[in-house]
Amino acid sequence: MAPADLPYLKTNPSVIFFTDFDGTITLEDSNDYLTDNLGFGQTKRRKLNIDVLEKKTSFRDAFWQMLGSVKTPFNECVETLCKVMKLDPHFVEFYEWAKANNVPIVVLSSGMIPIIRALLEKLLGHKPDHIVIIANDVESRDGKHINTPGGWQIKYHDDSHFGHDKSLEIKPYAQLPHDERPTLLYAGDGVSDLSAAAETDLLFAKKGNDLVTFCEREGMPFTTFEDWSSILATSKDILSGKVSVKKVAQEGLEKEQKDEA
């Protein structure tokens, strides 16, 4: 794909920020909440997550089982999540900074577009006009209406073993000559972010989560974050040229190794 055809290059940004949604922009994972409270529960969900990390099953199959255990009508799922989900307290500030500084925000999620859109509108207090959402969708199960018990199922974005291979959205940008493309940043927290982690210049991995474990095991450069205040500070420094992504990643890896020693 030619650079002129890549949508996030239209405003000629210096930085593009790709991010996961659940547990990254929100404090909790909405899909985990549904599975734990309306589906087969936390114990079985955690076992499936570990199976994915240990490559015993695909994320696609594990996630299908998790959401398949939720029989609550879809509209009730959305209503419940809008009541209980909270936004990272610093994300709004990041959103406003990104909008003012020509930094596109692209949400790459293994969740479902209607839920993400509803939560962003509720939590931001307005329609998110500076966020592009690329995610899975929802569809009827067995011809039922999605707002009836057992009436919905996830509709995967692609045929990959992730269900939504997030790297596919980033690759066309990553493959551009280095001096012709923006800096690519990514924030995530879990196993669904594995495919995207290798494609960007710097990965922000949420401290204490599965993604950090994977990055350490694979020797992948990353820096950890606890909330969006540190992501905002680092992104500002990168955009201004105060620091390089390589330096941030190296320091992040060294800090994590030191903390574990």
CSV table of C-alpha atoms in Angstrom, one decimal:
chain,number,residue,atom,x,y,z
A,1,MET,CA,0.0,0.0,0.0
A,2,ALA,CA,1.4,3.4,-1.0
A,3,PRO,CA,1.9,6.0,1.8
A,4,ALA,CA,-0.8,8.2,0.2
A,5,ASP,CA,-3.3,5.4,0.7
A,6,LEU,CA,-2.6,5.0,4.4
A,7,PRO,CA,-5.3,6.8,6.4
A,8,TYR,CA,-3.3,7.7,9.5
A,9,LEU,CA,-0.7,9.6,7.4
A,10,LYS,CA,-3.2,12.1,5.9
A,11,THR,CA,-2.4,14.8,8.5
A,12,ASN,CA,1.4,14.0,8.2
A,13,PRO,CA,1.8,13.1,11.9
A,14,SER,CA,5.2,12.6,13.6
A,15,VAL,CA,3.8,10.0,15.9
A,16,ILE,CA,0.9,7.5,15.6
A,17,PHE,CA,-0.4,6.0,18.8
A,18,PHE,CA,-1.9,2.5,18.6
A,19,THR,CA,-3.5,1.2,21.8
A,20,ASP,CA,-5.4,-1.7,23.2
A,21,PHE,CA,-8.7,-0.7,24.9
A,22,ASP,CA,-9.7,-3.1,27.7
A,23,GLY,CA,-7.6,-2.9,30.8
A,24,THR,CA,-5.4,-0.3,29.1
A,25,ILE,CA,-7.7,2.7,28.5
A,26,THR,CA,-10.2,1.3,31.0
A,27,LEU,CA,-9.1,0.2,34.5
A,28,GLU,CA,-10.8,-3.2,34.1
A,29,ASP,CA,-11.2,-5.5,31.1
A,30,SER,CA,-14.9,-5.4,30.0
A,31,ASN,CA,-14.7,-8.8,28.4
A,32,ASP,CA,-13.1,-10.3,31.6
A,33,TYR,CA,-15.9,-8.6,33.6
A,34,LEU,CA,-18.6,-10.2,31.4
A,35,THR,CA,-17.0,-13.6,31.6
A,36,ASP,CA,-16.3,-13.5,35.3
A,37,ASN,CA,-19.7,-12.1,36.4
A,38,LEU,CA,-22.1,-13.2,33.7
A,39,GLY,CA,-20.2,-16.2,32.2
A,40,PHE,CA,-18.3,-19.2,33.5
A,41,GLY,CA,-16.2,-17.2,36.0
A,42,GLN,CA,-12.7,-16.1,36.7
A,43,THR,CA,-11.0,-19.4,37.5
A,44,LYS,CA,-11.8,-20.9,34.1
A,45,ARG,CA,-11.0,-17.7,32.3
A,46,ARG,CA,-7.5,-17.4,34.0
A,47,LYS,CA,-6.8,-21.0,33.1
A,48,LEU,CA,-7.6,-20.3,29.4
A,49,ASN,CA,-5.4,-17.2,29.5
A,50,ILE,CA,-2.5,-19.2,30.8
A,51,ASP,CA,-3.1,-21.9,28.2
A,52,VAL,CA,-2.7,-19.1,25.5
A,53,LEU,CA,0.5,-17.8,27.1
A,54,GLU,CA,1.9,-21.4,27.1
A,55,LYS,CA,0.7,-21.9,23.5
A,56,LYS,CA,-1.6,-24.8,24.4
A,57,THR,CA,-4.5,-23.1,22.7
A,58,SER,CA,-5.1,-20.1,20.4
A,59,PHE,CA,-6.4,-16.8,21.7
A,60,ARG,CA,-9.2,-17.0,19.2
A,61,ASP,CA,-10.5,-20.3,20.6
A,62,ALA,CA,-10.0,-19.3,24.2
A,63,PHE,CA,-11.8,-16.0,23.8
A,64,TRP,CA,-14.7,-17.7,21.9
A,65,GLN,CA,-15.2,-20.0,24.9
A,66,MET,CA,-15.1,-17.1,27.3
A,67,LEU,CA,-17.7,-14.9,25.6
A,68,GLY,CA,-19.7,-17.9,24.6
A,69,SER,CA,-20.4,-18.6,28.2
A,70,VAL,CA,-22.2,-15.2,28.5
A,71,LYS,CA,-25.9,-15.7,27.8
A,72,THR,CA,-27.1,-12.3,28.9
A,73,PRO,CA,-28.8,-10.2,26.1
A,74,PHE,CA,-26.3,-8.0,24.4
A,75,ASN,CA,-28.0,-4.7,25.2
A,76,GLU,CA,-28.0,-5.7,28.9
A,77,CYS,CA,-24.3,-6.5,28.7
A,78,VAL,CA,-23.6,-3.0,27.3
A,79,GLU,CA,-25.8,-1.3,30.0
A,80,THR,CA,-24.1,-3.2,32.8
A,81,LEU,CA,-20.6,-2.3,31.5
A,82,CYS,CA,-21.5,1.4,31.2
A,83,LYS,CA,-22.4,1.3,34.9
A,84,VAL,CA,-19.3,-0.4,36.2
A,85,MET,CA,-16.4,0.4,33.8
A,86,LYS,CA,-14.0,3.3,34.6
A,87,LEU,CA,-11.6,5.1,32.4
A,88,ASP,CA,-7.9,5.5,33.4
A,89,PRO,CA,-8.0,8.9,35.1
A,90,HIS,CA,-5.2,10.3,32.9
A,91,PHE,CA,-6.5,9.1,29.5
A,92,VAL,CA,-8.7,12.2,28.9
A,93,GLU,CA,-5.6,14.4,29.3
A,94,PHE,CA,-3.7,12.2,26.8
A,95,TYR,CA,-6.7,12.3,24.4
A,96,GLU,CA,-6.8,16.1,24.5
A,97,TRP,CA,-3.0,16.4,24.1
A,98,ALA,CA,-3.0,13.9,21.1
A,99,LYS,CA,-5.8,15.8,19.4
A,100,ALA,CA,-4.1,19.2,19.9
A,101,ASN,CA,-0.7,17.8,18.6
A,102,ASN,CA,-1.7,15.8,15.5
A,103,VAL,CA,-1.1,12.4,17.1
A,104,PRO,CA,-3.7,10.0,15.7
A,105,ILE,CA,-5.1,7.5,18.3
A,106,VAL,CA,-6.0,4.1,16.9
A,107,VAL,CA,-7.7,1.6,19.2
A,108,LEU,CA,-6.9,-2.0,18.2
A,109,SER,CA,-9.1,-4.2,20.3
A,110,SER,CA,-10.1,-7.9,20.6
A,111,GLY,CA,-13.3,-6.6,22.1
A,112,MET,CA,-16.4,-5.6,20.2
A,113,ILE,CA,-16.9,-2.2,18.4
A,114,PRO,CA,-20.5,-1.5,19.9
A,115,ILE,CA,-19.2,-2.0,23.5
A,116,ILE,CA,-16.0,0.1,22.9
A,117,ARG,CA,-18.0,2.9,21.3
A,118,ALA,CA,-20.6,3.0,24.0
A,119,LEU,CA,-18.0,3.0,26.8
A,120,LEU,CA,-15.9,5.7,25.2
A,121,GLU,CA,-18.9,8.0,24.7
A,122,LYS,CA,-20.0,7.4,28.3
A,123,LEU,CA,-16.6,7.8,29.8
A,124,LEU,CA,-15.4,10.7,27.7
A,125,GLY,CA,-18.8,12.4,27.8
A,126,HIS,CA,-18.9,12.9,24.1
A,127,LYS,CA,-18.4,11.1,20.8
A,128,PRO,CA,-14.7,10.3,20.4
A,129,ASP,CA,-13.9,12.3,17.3
A,130,HIS,CA,-10.1,11.8,17.5
A,131,ILE,CA,-10.1,7.9,17.9
A,132,VAL,CA,-10.4,5.3,15.2
A,133,ILE,CA,-11.7,1.9,16.5
A,134,ILE,CA,-10.5,-1.3,14.7
A,135,ALA,CA,-12.0,-4.3,16.5
A,136,ASN,CA,-14.2,-7.3,16.4
A,137,ASP,CA,-18.0,-7.0,16.0
A,138,VAL,CA,-21.1,-8.8,17.3
A,139,GLU,CA,-23.6,-10.9,15.4
A,140,SER,CA,-26.7,-13.1,15.9
A,141,ARG,CA,-26.2,-16.5,17.2
A,142,ASP,CA,-28.4,-19.2,15.5
A,143,GLY,CA,-30.6,-16.6,13.9
A,144,LYS,CA,-31.7,-15.1,17.3
A,145,HIS,CA,-32.0,-11.4,18.0
A,146,ILE,CA,-28.8,-10.2,19.8
A,147,ASN,CA,-30.8,-8.6,22.6
A,148,THR,CA,-32.4,-12.0,23.6
A,149,PRO,CA,-30.8,-14.5,26.0
A,150,GLY,CA,-28.1,-16.5,24.3
A,151,GLY,CA,-28.8,-14.4,21.1
A,152,TRP,CA,-25.3,-13.0,20.3
A,153,GLN,CA,-21.8,-14.1,19.6
A,154,ILE,CA,-18.5,-12.3,18.7
A,155,LYS,CA,-17.8,-11.8,15.0
A,156,TYR,CA,-14.1,-11.9,14.5
A,157,HIS,CA,-12.3,-9.2,12.5
A,158,ASP,CA,-10.1,-11.7,10.6
A,159,ASP,CA,-9.3,-15.4,10.2
A,160,SER,CA,-6.1,-15.3,12.3
A,161,HIS,CA,-5.6,-17.4,15.5
A,162,PHE,CA,-5.9,-14.1,17.4
A,163,GLY,CA,-9.4,-13.5,15.9
A,164,HIS,CA,-8.1,-9.9,15.4
A,165,ASP,CA,-4.4,-9.8,14.4
A,166,LYS,CA,-3.6,-6.3,15.5
A,167,SER,CA,-0.3,-6.3,13.7
A,168,LEU,CA,-2.1,-6.2,10.4
A,169,GLU,CA,-3.2,-2.7,11.0
A,170,ILE,CA,0.3,-1.5,12.0
A,171,LYS,CA,2.4,-3.4,9.4
A,172,PRO,CA,1.8,-1.1,6.4
A,173,TYR,CA,3.2,1.8,8.5
A,174,ALA,CA,6.1,-0.2,10.0
A,175,GLN,CA,7.2,-1.3,6.5
A,176,LEU,CA,7.7,2.2,5.2
A,177,PRO,CA,11.3,3.4,5.0
A,178,HIS,CA,12.3,4.5,8.5
A,179,ASP,CA,13.0,8.1,7.5
A,180,GLU,CA,9.7,8.4,5.8
A,181,ARG,CA,7.3,7.2,8.5
A,182,PRO,CA,6.1,8.4,11.8
A,183,THR,CA,7.2,7.0,15.1
A,184,LEU,CA,4.8,4.1,16.0
A,185,LEU,CA,3.8,3.7,19.7
A,186,TYR,CA,1.6,1.1,21.2
A,187,ALA,CA,0.1,0.5,24.7
A,188,GLY,CA,-1.4,-2.8,25.9
A,189,ASP,CA,-1.7,-5.2,28.8
A,190,GLY,CA,-2.5,-8.7,27.7
A,191,VAL,CA,-2.2,-11.7,25.4
A,192,SER,CA,-4.3,-10.2,22.7
A,193,ASP,CA,-1.5,-7.6,22.2
A,194,LEU,CA,1.2,-10.1,21.4
A,195,SER,CA,0.9,-9.7,17.6
A,196,ALA,CA,1.2,-5.9,17.7
A,197,ALA,CA,4.0,-5.8,20.2
A,198,ALA,CA,6.7,-6.6,17.6
A,199,GLU,CA,5.6,-4.0,15.0
A,200,THR,CA,6.0,-0.7,16.8
A,201,ASP,CA,9.0,1.4,17.8
A,202,LEU,CA,8.0,1.4,21.5
A,203,LEU,CA,5.6,-0.7,23.5
A,204,PHE,CA,4.1,0.5,26.7
A,205,ALA,CA,3.2,-2.7,28.6
A,206,LYS,CA,0.9,-2.4,31.7
A,207,LYS,CA,2.9,-3.3,34.8
A,208,GLY,CA,2.1,-6.6,36.4
A,209,ASN,CA,0.2,-8.1,33.4
A,210,ASP,CA,0.7,-11.0,30.9
A,211,LEU,CA,2.2,-8.8,28.2
A,212,VAL,CA,5.2,-7.9,30.5
A,213,THR,CA,5.8,-11.7,31.0
A,214,PHE,CA,5.8,-12.3,27.3
A,215,CYS,CA,8.1,-9.3,26.5
A,216,GLU,CA,10.7,-10.5,29.1
A,217,ARG,CA,10.5,-14.1,27.8
A,218,GLU,CA,11.0,-13.0,24.1
A,219,GLY,CA,13.6,-10.3,24.9
A,220,MET,CA,11.4,-7.7,23.4
A,221,PRO,CA,12.1,-4.0,24.2
A,222,PHE,CA,9.3,-2.3,26.2
A,223,THR,CA,8.7,0.1,29.0
A,224,THR,CA,6.0,-0.4,31.7
A,225,PHE,CA,3.3,1.9,32.7
A,226,GLU,CA,0.8,2.0,35.6
A,227,ASP,CA,-1.4,4.7,34.2
A,228,TRP,CA,-1.6,7.1,31.3
A,229,SER,CA,0.2,9.9,33.0
A,230,SER,CA,3.6,8.2,32.3
A,231,ILE,CA,2.5,7.4,28.8
A,232,LEU,CA,1.6,11.1,28.2
A,233,ALA,CA,4.9,12.3,29.7
A,234,THR,CA,7.0,9.9,27.6
A,235,SER,CA,5.0,10.6,24.4
A,236,LYS,CA,5.5,14.3,24.9
A,237,ASP,CA,9.3,13.7,25.2
A,238,ILE,CA,9.3,11.5,22.1
A,239,LEU,CA,7.3,14.0,20.0
A,240,SER,CA,9.6,16.9,21.0
A,241,GLY,CA,12.7,14.9,20.3
A,242,LYS,CA,13.9,15.1,23.9
A,243,VAL,CA,14.3,11.3,24.1
A,244,SER,CA,14.6,8.4,21.5
A,245,VAL,CA,12.3,5.4,21.6
A,246,LYS,CA,15.4,3.2,21.7
A,247,LYS,CA,16.6,4.8,24.9
A,248,VAL,CA,13.2,4.6,26.6
A,249,ALA,CA,12.9,0.9,25.6
A,250,GLN,CA,16.4,0.1,26.9
A,251,GLU,CA,15.8,1.9,30.2
A,252,GLY,CA,12.5,0.2,30.6
A,253,LEU,CA,13.9,-3.2,30.2
A,254,GLU,CA,16.8,-2.5,32.6
A,255,LYS,CA,14.4,-1.1,35.2
A,256,GLU,CA,12.2,-4.1,35.0
A,257,GLN,CA,15.1,-6.5,35.4
A,258,LYS,CA,16.4,-4.4,38.3
A,259,ASP,CA,13.0,-4.5,40.0
A,260,GLU,CA,12.9,-8.3,39.7
A,261,ALA,CA,16.4,-8.8,41.0
